[in-house]
Short mmCIF file of C-alpha atoms in Angstrom, two decimals:
data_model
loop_
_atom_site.label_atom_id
_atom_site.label_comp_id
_atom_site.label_asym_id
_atom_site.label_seq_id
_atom_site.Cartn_x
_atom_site.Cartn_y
_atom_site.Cartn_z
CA UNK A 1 76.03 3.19 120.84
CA UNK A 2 76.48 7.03 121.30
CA UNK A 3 77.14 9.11 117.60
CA UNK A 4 79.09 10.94 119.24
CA UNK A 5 83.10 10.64 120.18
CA UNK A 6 84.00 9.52 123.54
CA UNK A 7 86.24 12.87 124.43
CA UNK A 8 82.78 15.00 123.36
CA UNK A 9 80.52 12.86 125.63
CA UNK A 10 82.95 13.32 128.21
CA UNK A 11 83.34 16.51 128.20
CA UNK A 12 79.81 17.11 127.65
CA UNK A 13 79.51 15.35 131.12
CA UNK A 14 82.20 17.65 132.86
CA UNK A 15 80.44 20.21 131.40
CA UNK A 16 77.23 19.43 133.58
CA UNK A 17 78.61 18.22 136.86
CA UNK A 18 80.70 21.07 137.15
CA UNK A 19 77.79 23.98 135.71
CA UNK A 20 79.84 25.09 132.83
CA UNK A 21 76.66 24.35 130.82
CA UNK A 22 73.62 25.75 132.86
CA UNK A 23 70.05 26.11 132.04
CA UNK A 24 67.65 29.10 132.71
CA UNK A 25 66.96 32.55 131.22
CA UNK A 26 69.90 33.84 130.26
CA UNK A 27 70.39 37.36 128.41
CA UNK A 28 73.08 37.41 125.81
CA UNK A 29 75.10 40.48 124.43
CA UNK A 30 73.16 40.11 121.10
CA UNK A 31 69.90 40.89 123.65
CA UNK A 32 68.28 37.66 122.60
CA UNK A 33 66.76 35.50 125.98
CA UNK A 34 69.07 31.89 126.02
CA UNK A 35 67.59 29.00 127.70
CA UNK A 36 71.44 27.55 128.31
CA UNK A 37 75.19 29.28 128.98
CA UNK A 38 78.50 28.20 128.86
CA UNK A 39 80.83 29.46 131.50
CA UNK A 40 84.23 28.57 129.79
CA UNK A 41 85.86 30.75 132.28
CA UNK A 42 84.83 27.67 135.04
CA UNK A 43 87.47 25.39 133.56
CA UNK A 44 89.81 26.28 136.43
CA UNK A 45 91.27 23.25 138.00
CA UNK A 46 93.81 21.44 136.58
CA UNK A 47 91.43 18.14 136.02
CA UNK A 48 89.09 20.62 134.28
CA UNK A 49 91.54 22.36 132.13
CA UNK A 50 93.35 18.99 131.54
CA UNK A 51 89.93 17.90 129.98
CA UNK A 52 89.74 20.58 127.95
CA UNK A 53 92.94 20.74 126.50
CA UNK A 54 92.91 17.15 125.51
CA UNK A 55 89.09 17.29 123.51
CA UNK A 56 90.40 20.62 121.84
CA UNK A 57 93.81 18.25 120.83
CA UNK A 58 91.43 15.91 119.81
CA UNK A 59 89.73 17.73 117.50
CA UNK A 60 92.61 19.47 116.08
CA UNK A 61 93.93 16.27 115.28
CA UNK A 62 90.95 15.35 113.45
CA UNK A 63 89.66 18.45 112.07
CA UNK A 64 93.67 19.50 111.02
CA UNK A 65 94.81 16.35 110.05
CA UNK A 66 98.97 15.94 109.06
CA UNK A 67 99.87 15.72 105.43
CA UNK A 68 100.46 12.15 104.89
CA UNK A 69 103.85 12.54 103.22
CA UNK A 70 105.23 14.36 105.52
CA UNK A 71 103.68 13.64 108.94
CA UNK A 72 103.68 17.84 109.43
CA UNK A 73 100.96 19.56 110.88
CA UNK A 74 98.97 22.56 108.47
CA UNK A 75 100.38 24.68 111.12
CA UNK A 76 103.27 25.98 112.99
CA UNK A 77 102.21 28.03 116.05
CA UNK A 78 99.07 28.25 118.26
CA UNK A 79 98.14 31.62 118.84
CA UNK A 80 95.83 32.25 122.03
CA UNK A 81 94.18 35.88 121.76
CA UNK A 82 94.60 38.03 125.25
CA UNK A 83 93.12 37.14 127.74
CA UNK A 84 90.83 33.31 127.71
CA UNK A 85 93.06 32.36 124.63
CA UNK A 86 96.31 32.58 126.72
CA UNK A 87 95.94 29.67 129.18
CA UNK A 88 94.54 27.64 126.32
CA UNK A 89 97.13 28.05 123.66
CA UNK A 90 100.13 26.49 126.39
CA UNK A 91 97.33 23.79 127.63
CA UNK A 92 96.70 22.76 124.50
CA UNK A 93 99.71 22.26 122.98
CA UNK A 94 101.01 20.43 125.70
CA UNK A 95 97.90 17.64 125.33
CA UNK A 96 99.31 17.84 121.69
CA UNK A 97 102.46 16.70 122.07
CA UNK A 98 101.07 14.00 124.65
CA UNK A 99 98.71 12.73 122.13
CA UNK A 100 101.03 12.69 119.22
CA UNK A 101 104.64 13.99 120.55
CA UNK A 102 106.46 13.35 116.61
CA UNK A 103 103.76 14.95 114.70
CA UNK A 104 103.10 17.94 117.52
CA UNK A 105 106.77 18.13 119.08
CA UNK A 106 107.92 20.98 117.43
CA UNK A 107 104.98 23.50 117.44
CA UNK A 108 105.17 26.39 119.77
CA UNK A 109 102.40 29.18 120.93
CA UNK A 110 102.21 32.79 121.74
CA UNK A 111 99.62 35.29 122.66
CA UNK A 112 99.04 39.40 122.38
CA UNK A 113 99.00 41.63 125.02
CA UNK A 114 96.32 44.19 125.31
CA UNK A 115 99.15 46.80 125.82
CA UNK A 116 102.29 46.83 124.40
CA UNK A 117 105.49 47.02 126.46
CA UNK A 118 108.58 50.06 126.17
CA UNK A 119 110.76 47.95 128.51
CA UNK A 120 112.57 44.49 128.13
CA UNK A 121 111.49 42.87 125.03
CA UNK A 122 108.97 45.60 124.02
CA UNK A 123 106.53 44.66 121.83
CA UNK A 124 103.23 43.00 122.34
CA UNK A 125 103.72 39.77 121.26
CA UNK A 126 104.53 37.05 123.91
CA UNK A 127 105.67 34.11 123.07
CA UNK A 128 107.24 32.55 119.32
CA UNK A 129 108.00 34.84 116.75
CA UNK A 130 105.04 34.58 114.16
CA UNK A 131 106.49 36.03 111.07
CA UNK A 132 106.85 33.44 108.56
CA UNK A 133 104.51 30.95 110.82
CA UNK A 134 101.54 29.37 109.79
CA UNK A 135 98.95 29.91 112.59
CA UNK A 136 96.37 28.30 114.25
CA UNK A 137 93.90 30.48 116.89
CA UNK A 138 92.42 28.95 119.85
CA UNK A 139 89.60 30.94 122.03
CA UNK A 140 87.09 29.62 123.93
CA UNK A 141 84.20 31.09 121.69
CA UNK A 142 83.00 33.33 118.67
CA UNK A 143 80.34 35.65 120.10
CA UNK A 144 80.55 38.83 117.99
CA UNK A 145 83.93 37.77 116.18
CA UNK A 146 85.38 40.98 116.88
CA UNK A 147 88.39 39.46 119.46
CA UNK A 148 89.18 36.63 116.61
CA UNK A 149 89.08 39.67 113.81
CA UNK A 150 91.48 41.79 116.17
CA UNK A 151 93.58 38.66 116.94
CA UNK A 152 93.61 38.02 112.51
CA UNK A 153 94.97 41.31 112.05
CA UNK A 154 97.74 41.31 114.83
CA UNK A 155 99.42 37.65 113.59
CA UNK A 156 99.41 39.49 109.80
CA UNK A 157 101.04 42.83 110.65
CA UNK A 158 103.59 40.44 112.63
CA UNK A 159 104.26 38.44 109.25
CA UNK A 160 102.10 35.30 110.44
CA UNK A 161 99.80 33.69 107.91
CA UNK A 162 96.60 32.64 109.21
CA UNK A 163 95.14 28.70 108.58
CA UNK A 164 92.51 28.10 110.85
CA UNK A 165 90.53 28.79 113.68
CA UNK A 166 89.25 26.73 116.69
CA UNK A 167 87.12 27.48 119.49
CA UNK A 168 85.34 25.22 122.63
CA UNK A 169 81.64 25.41 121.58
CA UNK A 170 79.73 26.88 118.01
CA UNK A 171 76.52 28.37 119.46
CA UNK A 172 75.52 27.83 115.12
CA UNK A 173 73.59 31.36 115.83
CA UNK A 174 72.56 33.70 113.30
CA UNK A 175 73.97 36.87 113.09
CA UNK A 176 72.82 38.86 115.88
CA UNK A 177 70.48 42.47 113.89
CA UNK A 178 70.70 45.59 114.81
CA UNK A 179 67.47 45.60 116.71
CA UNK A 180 68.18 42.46 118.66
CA UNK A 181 71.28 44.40 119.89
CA UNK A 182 69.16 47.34 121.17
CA UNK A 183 67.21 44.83 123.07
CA UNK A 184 63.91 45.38 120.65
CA UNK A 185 61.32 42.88 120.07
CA UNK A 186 61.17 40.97 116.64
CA UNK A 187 59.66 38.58 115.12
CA UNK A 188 62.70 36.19 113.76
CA UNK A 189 62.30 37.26 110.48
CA UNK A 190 65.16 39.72 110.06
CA UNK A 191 67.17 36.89 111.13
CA UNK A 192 65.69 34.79 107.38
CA UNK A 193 68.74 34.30 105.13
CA UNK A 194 71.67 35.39 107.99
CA UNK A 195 74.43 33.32 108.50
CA UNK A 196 75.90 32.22 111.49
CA UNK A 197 78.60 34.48 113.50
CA UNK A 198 81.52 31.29 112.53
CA UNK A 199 80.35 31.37 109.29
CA UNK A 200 80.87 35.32 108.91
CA UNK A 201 84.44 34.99 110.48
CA UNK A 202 85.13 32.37 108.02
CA UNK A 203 84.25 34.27 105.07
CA UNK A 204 85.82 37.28 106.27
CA UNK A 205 89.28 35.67 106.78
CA UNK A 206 89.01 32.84 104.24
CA UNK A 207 90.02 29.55 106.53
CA UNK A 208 88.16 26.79 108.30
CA UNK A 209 86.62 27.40 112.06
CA UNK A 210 85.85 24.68 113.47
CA UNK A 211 84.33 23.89 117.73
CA UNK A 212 85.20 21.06 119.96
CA UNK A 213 81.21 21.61 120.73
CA UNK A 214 78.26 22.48 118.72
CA UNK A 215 74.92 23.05 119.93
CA UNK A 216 74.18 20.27 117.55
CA UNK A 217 76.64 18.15 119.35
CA UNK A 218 75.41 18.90 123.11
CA UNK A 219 71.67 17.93 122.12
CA UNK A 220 72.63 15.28 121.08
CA UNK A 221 74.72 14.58 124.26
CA UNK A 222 72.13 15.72 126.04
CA UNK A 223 69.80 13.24 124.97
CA UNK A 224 72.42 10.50 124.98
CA UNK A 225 73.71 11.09 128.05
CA UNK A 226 70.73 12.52 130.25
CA UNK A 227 71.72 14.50 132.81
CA UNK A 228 69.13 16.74 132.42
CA UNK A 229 65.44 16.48 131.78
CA UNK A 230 63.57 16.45 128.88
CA UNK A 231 62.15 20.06 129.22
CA UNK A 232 66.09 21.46 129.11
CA UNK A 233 66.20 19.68 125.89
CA UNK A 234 63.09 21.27 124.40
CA UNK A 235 64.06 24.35 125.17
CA UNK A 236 67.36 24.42 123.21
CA UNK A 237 66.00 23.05 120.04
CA UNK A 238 63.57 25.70 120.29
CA UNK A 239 66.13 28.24 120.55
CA UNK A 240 67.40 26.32 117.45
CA UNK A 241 64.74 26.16 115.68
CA UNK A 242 64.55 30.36 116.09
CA UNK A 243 67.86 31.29 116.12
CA UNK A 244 70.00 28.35 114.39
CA UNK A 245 71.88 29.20 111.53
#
């Protein structure tokens, strides 16, 4: 019996047949050498995005449960940051309300621009109103956290109140240094004591961040499931073992 929820496994599987999750030699924007990489941006059929939205509505559901008296969500709005968050904050909230229509009814989304508009409605801000809202963010992944800071920043100066986070996979990476960056050699130990780059983003802004996917979850998958060979395997917990928070 898998240890994992059906929706993960599934996706885990869509995740292969289609090559959203590859394996190879892959160089990151921290500079460090990947043995796998997630395309998020190949979730572009409507069966693919479908199965998406519903594991991320999932694990909202479980991860952000209702308050038991009143059967009310911890939050009001999804917020998608410009541009992968966009399709994702409508797609999501839709497989909400399918999955639990008088608990998730009554939410509503927006996203940012990148560039404000002078004409029509002006602004930058597509979408619900956020002031007074309690918001949830959806991306498709924390690499640097600098999109999920800028997207923190624009729901307060609109009056929003941040509660959580979510994104599609938690690479559970340590902090990327300063060398790796400028594509220098170490040795893994400036990485000792670092925390991961969810965990800085959720001391920096104070709420839970949570992933439909860790890396924990897709080895595990991975061995579950096969799909791919034993050596693929080997080579993430490796990358684990150097670079796992």
């Amino acid at each position: 019996m898998s240890t994992l929820p059906q929706y993960k496994l599934d996706l885990l599987r869509l995740c292969l047949t289609h090559r959203i999750l590859t394996f190879g030699t892959f160089t990151l924007k921290s500079g460090r050498t990947s043995p796998y990489f997630f395309n998020a941006g190949l979730f572009n059929t409507s069966s693919l995005l479908s199965a998406l939205s519903t594991a991320y509505a999932q694990t909202i559901a479980s991860a952000f449960p209702s308050d038991p008296s009143s059967s009310s969500p911890p939050f009001d709005l999804l917020f998608g940051p410009a541009y992968k968050g966009i399709p994702l904050a409508s797609t999501v909230l839709l497989s909400l309300g399918h999955l639990d229509g008088s608990t998730y009814g009554d939410l509503s989304y927006a996203f940012n621009r990148k560039e404000a508009k002078a004409h029509g409605e002006g602004g930058n801000i597509v979408g619900a109103s956020l002031k007074g809202k309690k918001v949830l963010i959806i991306d498709d992944v924390i690499t640097a956290g600098t999109a999920i800071r800028e997207a923190v920043e624009i729901i307060r100066r609109e009056g929003g109140v941040v509660v959580g986070i979510i994104v599609a996979l938690d690479r559970g990476e340590k902090v990327a240094s300063e060398a790796e960056r400028r594509g220098e050699k170490t040795d893994g130990r400036e990485e000792e004591g670092r925390c991961s780059t969810v965990e800085m983003v959720r001391r920096e802004v104070g709420v839970r961040v949570e992933a439909v996917l860790t890396l924990e979850d897709v080895i595990r998958g991975l061995k579950e499931a096969g799909g791919v060979g034993e050596e693929e395997v080997r080579g993430m917990e490796e990358y684990r073992g150097r670079y796992g928070a």
